[in-house]
CSV table of C-alpha atoms in Angstrom, one decimal:
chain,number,residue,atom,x,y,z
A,1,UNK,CA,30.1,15.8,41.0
A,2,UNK,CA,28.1,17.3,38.7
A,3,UNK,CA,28.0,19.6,35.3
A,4,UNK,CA,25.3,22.2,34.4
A,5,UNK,CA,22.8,20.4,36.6
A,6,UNK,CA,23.8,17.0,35.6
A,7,UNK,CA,24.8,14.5,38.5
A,8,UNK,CA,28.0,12.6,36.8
A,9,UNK,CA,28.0,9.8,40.0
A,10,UNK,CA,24.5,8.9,39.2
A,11,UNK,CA,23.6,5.5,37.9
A,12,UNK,CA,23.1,4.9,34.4
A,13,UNK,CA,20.2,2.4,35.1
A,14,UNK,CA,17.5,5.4,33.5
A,15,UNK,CA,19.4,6.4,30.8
A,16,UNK,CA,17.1,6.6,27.3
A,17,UNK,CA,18.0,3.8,25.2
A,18,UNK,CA,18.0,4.2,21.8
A,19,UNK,CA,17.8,2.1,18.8
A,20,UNK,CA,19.3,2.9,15.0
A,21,UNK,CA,20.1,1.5,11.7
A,22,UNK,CA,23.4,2.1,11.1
A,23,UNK,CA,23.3,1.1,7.2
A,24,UNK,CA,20.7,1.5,5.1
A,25,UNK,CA,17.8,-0.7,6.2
A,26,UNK,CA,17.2,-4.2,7.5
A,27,UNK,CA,19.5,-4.3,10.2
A,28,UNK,CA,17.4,-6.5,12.6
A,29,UNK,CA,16.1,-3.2,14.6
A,30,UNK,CA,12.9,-5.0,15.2
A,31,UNK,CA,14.4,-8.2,17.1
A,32,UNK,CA,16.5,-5.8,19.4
A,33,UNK,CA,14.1,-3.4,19.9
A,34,UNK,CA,11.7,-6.7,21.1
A,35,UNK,CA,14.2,-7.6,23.9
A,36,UNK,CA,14.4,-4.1,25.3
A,37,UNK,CA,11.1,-3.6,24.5
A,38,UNK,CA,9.9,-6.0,27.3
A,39,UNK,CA,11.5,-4.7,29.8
A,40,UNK,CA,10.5,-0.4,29.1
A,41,UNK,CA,7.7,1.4,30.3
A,42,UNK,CA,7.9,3.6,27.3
A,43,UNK,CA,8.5,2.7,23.7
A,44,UNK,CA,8.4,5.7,21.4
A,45,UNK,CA,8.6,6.4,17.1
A,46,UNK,CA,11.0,8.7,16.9
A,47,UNK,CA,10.9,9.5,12.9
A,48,UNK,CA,9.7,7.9,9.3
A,49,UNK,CA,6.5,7.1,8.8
A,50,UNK,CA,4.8,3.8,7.7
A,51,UNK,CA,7.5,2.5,5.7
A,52,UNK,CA,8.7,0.7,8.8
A,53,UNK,CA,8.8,-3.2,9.1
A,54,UNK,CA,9.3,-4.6,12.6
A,55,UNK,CA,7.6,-8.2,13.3
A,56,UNK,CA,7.4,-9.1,16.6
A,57,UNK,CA,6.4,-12.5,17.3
A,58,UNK,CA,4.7,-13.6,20.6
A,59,UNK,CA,4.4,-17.4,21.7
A,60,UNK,CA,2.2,-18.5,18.0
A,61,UNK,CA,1.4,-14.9,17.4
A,62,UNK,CA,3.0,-12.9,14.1
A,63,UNK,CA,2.3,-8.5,14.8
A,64,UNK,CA,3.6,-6.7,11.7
A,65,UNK,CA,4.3,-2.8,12.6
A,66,UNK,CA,4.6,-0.3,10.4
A,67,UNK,CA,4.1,2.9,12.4
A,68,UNK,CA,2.7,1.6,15.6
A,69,UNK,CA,5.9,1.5,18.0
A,70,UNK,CA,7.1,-2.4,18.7
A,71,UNK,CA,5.9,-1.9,22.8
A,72,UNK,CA,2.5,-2.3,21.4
A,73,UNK,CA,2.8,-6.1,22.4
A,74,UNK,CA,3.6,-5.3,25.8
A,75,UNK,CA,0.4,-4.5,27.9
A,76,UNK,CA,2.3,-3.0,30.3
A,77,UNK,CA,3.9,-0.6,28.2
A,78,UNK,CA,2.7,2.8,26.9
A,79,UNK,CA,4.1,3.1,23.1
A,80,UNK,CA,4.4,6.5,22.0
A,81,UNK,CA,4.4,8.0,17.9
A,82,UNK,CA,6.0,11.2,18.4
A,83,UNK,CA,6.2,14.6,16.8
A,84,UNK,CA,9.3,13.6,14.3
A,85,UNK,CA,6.9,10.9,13.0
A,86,UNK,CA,3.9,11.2,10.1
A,87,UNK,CA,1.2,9.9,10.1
A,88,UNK,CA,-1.6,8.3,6.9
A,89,UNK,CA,-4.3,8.0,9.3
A,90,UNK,CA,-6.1,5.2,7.2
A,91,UNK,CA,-2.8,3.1,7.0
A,92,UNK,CA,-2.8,3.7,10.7
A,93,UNK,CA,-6.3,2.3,11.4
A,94,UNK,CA,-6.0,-0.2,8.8
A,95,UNK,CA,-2.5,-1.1,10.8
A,96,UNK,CA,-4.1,-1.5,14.6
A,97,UNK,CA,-7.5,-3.8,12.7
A,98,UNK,CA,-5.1,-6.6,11.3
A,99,UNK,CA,-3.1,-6.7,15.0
A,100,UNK,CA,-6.4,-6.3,16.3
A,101,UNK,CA,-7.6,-9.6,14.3
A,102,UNK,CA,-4.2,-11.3,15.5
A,103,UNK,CA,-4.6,-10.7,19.7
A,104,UNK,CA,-3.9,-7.0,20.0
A,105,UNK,CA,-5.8,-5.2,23.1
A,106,UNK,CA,-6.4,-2.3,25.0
A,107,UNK,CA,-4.7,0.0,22.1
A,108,UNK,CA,-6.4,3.0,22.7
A,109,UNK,CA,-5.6,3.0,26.4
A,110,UNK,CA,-1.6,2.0,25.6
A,111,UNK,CA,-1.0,4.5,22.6
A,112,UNK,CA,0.1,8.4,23.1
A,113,UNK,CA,0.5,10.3,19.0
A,114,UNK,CA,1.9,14.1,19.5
A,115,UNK,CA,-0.1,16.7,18.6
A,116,UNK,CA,2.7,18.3,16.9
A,117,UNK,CA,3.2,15.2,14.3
A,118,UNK,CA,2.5,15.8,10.5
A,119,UNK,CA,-0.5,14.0,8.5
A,120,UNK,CA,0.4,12.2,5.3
A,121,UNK,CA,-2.8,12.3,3.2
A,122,UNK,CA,-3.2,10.5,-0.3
A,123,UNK,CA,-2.0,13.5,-2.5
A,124,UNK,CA,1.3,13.3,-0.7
A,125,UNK,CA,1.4,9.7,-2.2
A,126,UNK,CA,0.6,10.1,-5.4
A,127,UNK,CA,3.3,13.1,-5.3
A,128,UNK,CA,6.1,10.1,-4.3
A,129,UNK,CA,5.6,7.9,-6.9
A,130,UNK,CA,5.5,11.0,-9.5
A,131,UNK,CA,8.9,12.0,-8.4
A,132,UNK,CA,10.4,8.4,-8.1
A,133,UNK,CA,8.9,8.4,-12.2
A,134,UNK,CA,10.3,12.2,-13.1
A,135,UNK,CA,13.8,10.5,-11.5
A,136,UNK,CA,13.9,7.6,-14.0
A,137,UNK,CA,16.7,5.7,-13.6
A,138,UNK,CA,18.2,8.1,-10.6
A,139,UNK,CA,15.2,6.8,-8.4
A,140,UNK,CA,15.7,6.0,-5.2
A,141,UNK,CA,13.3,3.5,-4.7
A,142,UNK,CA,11.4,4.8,-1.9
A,143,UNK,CA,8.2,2.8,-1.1
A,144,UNK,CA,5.7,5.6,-2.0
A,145,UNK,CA,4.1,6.1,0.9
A,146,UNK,CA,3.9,9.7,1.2
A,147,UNK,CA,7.0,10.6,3.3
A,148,UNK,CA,9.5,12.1,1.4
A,149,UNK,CA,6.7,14.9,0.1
A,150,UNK,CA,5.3,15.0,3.9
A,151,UNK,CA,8.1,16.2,4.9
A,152,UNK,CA,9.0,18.9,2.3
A,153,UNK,CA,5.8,20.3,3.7
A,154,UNK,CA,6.7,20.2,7.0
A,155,UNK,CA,10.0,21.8,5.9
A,156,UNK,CA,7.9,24.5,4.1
A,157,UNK,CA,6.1,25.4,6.9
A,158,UNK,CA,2.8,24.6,5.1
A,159,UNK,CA,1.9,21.3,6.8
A,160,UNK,CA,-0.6,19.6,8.9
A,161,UNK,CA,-0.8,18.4,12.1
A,162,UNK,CA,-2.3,16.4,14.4
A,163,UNK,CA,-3.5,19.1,16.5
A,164,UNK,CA,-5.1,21.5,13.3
A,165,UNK,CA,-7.0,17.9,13.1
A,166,UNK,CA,-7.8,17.9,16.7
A,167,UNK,CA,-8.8,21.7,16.6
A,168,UNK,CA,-11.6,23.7,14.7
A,169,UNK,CA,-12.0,21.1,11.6
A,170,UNK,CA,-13.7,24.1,8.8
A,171,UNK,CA,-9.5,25.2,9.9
A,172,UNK,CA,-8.5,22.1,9.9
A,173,UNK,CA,-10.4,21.8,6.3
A,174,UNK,CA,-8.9,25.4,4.8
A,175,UNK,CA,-4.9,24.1,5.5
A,176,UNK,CA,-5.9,21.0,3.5
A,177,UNK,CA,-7.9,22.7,0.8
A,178,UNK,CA,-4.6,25.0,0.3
A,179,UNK,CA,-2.0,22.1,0.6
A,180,UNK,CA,-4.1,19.9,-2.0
A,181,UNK,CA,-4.2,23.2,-4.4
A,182,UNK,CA,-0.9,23.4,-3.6
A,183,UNK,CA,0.7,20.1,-5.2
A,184,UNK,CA,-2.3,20.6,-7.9
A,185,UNK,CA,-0.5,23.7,-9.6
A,186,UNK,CA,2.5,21.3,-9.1
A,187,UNK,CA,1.5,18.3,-10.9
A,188,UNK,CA,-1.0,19.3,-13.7
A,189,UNK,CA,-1.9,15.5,-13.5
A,190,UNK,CA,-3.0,14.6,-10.2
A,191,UNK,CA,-6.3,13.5,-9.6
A,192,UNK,CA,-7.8,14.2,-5.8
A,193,UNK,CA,-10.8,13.4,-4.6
A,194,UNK,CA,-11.0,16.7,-1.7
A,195,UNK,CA,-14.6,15.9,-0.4
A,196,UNK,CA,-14.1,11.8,-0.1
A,197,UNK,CA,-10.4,12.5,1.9
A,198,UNK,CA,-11.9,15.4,3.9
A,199,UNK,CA,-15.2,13.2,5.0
A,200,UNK,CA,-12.6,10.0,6.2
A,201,UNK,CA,-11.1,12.8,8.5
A,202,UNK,CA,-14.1,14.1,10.0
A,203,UNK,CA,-15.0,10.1,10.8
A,204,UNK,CA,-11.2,10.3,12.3
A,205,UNK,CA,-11.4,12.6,14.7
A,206,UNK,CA,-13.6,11.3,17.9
A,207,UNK,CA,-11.6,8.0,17.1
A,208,UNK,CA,-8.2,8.9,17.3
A,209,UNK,CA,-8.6,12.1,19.9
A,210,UNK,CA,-8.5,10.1,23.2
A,211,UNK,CA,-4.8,9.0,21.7
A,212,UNK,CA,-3.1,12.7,20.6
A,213,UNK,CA,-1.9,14.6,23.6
A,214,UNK,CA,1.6,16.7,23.7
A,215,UNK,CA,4.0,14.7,24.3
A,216,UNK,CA,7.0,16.7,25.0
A,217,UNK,CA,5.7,17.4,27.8
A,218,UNK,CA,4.8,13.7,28.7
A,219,UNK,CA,8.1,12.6,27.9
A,220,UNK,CA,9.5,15.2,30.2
A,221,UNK,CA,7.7,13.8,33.1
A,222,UNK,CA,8.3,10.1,32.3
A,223,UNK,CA,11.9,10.9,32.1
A,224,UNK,CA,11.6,12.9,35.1
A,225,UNK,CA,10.3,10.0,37.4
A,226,UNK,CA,13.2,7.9,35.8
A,227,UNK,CA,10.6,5.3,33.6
A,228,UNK,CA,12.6,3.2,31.3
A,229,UNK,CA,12.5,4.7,27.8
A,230,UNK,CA,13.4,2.6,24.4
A,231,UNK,CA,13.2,5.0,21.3
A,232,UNK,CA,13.1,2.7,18.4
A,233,UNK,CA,14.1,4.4,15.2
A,234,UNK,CA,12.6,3.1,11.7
A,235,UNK,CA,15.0,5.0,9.0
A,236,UNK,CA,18.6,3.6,8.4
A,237,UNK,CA,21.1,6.2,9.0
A,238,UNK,CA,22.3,6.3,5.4
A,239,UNK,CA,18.8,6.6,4.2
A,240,UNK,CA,18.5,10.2,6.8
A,241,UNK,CA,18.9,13.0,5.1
A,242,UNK,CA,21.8,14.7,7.4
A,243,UNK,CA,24.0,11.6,6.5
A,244,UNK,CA,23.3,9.2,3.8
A,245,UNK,CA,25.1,7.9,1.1
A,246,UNK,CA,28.6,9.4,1.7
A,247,UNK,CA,31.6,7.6,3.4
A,248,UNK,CA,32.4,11.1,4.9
A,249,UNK,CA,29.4,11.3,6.4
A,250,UNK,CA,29.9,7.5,7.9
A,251,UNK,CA,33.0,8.3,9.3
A,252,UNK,CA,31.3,11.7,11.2
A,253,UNK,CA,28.1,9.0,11.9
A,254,UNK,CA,30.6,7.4,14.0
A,255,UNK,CA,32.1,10.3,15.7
A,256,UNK,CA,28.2,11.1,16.7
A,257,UNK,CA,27.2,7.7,17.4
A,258,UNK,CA,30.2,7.3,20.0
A,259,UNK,CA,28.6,10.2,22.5
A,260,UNK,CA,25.7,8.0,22.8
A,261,UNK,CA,25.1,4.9,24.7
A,262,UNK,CA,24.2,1.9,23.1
A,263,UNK,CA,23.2,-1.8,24.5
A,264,UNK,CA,24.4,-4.5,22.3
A,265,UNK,CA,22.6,-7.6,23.8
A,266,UNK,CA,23.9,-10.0,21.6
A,267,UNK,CA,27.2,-11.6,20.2
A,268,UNK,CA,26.3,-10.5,16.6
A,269,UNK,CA,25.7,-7.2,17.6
A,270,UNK,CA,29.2,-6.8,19.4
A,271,UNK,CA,30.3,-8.7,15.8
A,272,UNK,CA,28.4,-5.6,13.9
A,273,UNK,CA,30.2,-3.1,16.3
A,274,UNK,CA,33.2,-4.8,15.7
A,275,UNK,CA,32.9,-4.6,11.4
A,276,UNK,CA,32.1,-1.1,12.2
A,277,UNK,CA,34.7,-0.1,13.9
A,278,UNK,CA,37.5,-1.8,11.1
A,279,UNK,CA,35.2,0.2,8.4
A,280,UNK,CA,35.8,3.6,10.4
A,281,UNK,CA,40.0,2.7,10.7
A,282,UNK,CA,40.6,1.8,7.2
A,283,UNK,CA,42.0,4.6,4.9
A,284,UNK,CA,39.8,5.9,2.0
């Protein structure tokens, strides 16, 4: 039997699974994604940015992530930051040096970043922790890396990506030199340094290239010849900005959630379903 293409009778076994915060933060996503993660090909960063906090701990051996996907551990896996995700390069590099110093290999051969992914750069940090300030006691305590303003961008149409980086760089330089200018009419008191910023990215380039390739259409064809794919998400659902902080929108998170298929690989996990479940039930 099948639907619009889709054979119903076919074995689930290659079905994507996906992994989500169902609360606001520190759920435990990093130990389940670390048992699935051993057994995918492909471990992909779906959204966020490197506000993230999985550790993953092998035999004596403590890796903290922040944006690199949690398959990084797992040689035999290719981890993937996709195009939802942004990216601070220097947090990035500074990221893969302190696994590198703890056992990690072979990164360059193992990591895929989409071309079509944003680039937080320092501006867009200063910006968070001026609006977290201008909030005062409305805050919402983000951890100022550069995301929430990264984002807006992106929203605006008047963002970077990967592939501007990857492309002409005097273009490349122009978007920048606009965006800074940009958030400099905005906020009379933030101090860039354009020239330092612009000459780490020009050292960037020829070391992260070999990594940024499209991945939408890599992900097609890993899909395609049935790989095993773990999508590990970093933001809570009540910390998105489709459905956070309102019970209404928990109840309709739930509706959503049900259409998808989840692995819970543990008792506590069932348990967390369970709680869930009673939460969705009760009458507000």
């Amino acid at each position: 039997m099948s639907t619009n293409g889709i054979d119903l009778n076919k074995s689930n076994e290659n079905l994507v699974t996906v992994v989500l915060g169902a609360q606001w933060g520190d759920e435990g996503k990093g130990k389940i994604v670390d048992l699935i993660a051993s057994d995918a090909d492909i471990v992909c960063r779906c959204q966020g940015g490197n506000n993230a906090g999985h550790t993953v701990v092998v035999g004596t051996r403590e890796f903290d992530f922040h944006i690199l996907p949690s398959g990084m551990v797992n040689e035999n896996c290719i981890s993937v930051i996709g195009n939802g995700v942004v990216i601070h390069l220097a947090q990035l590099f500074d990221e893969v040096r302190k696994n590198e110093e703890k056992g990690l290999k072979n990164w360059k051969n193992r990591l895929i970043i989409s071309d079509r992914a944003h680039l937080v750069f320092d501006f867009h940090q200063a910006v968070d922790g001026f609006q977290e300030r201008d909030k005062g006691q409305k805050s919402l305590g983000t951890t100022k890396k550069g995301i929430g303003p990264t984002y807006s961008t992106k929203a605006n149409r008047i963002g970077v990506r990967m592939a501007d980086l990857m492309s002409d760089f005097s273009l490349f330089e122009e978007k920048y030199r606009a965006l800074a200018t940009s958030f400099q009419n905005q906020f009379t008191d933030l101090n860039l340094n354009v020239e330092e910023e612009l000459a780490r990215f020009r050292n960037y380039v020829e070391e992260i290239r070999p990594c940024v390739k499209d991945t939408v259409s890599f992900m097609y064809n890993c899909r395609k010849s049935g790989k095993k794919i773990l999508v590990e998400g970093a933001n809570a659902a009540m910390l998105d900005i489709d459905w956070y902080l309102s019970i209404c929108n928990f109840i309709e998170l739930y509706n959503w959630w049900c259409l998808y298929w989840f692995r819970f690989t543990t008792k506590s996990n069932r348990q967390c379903l369970r709680c869930f479940k009673s939460l969705y039930n009760k009458s507000w």
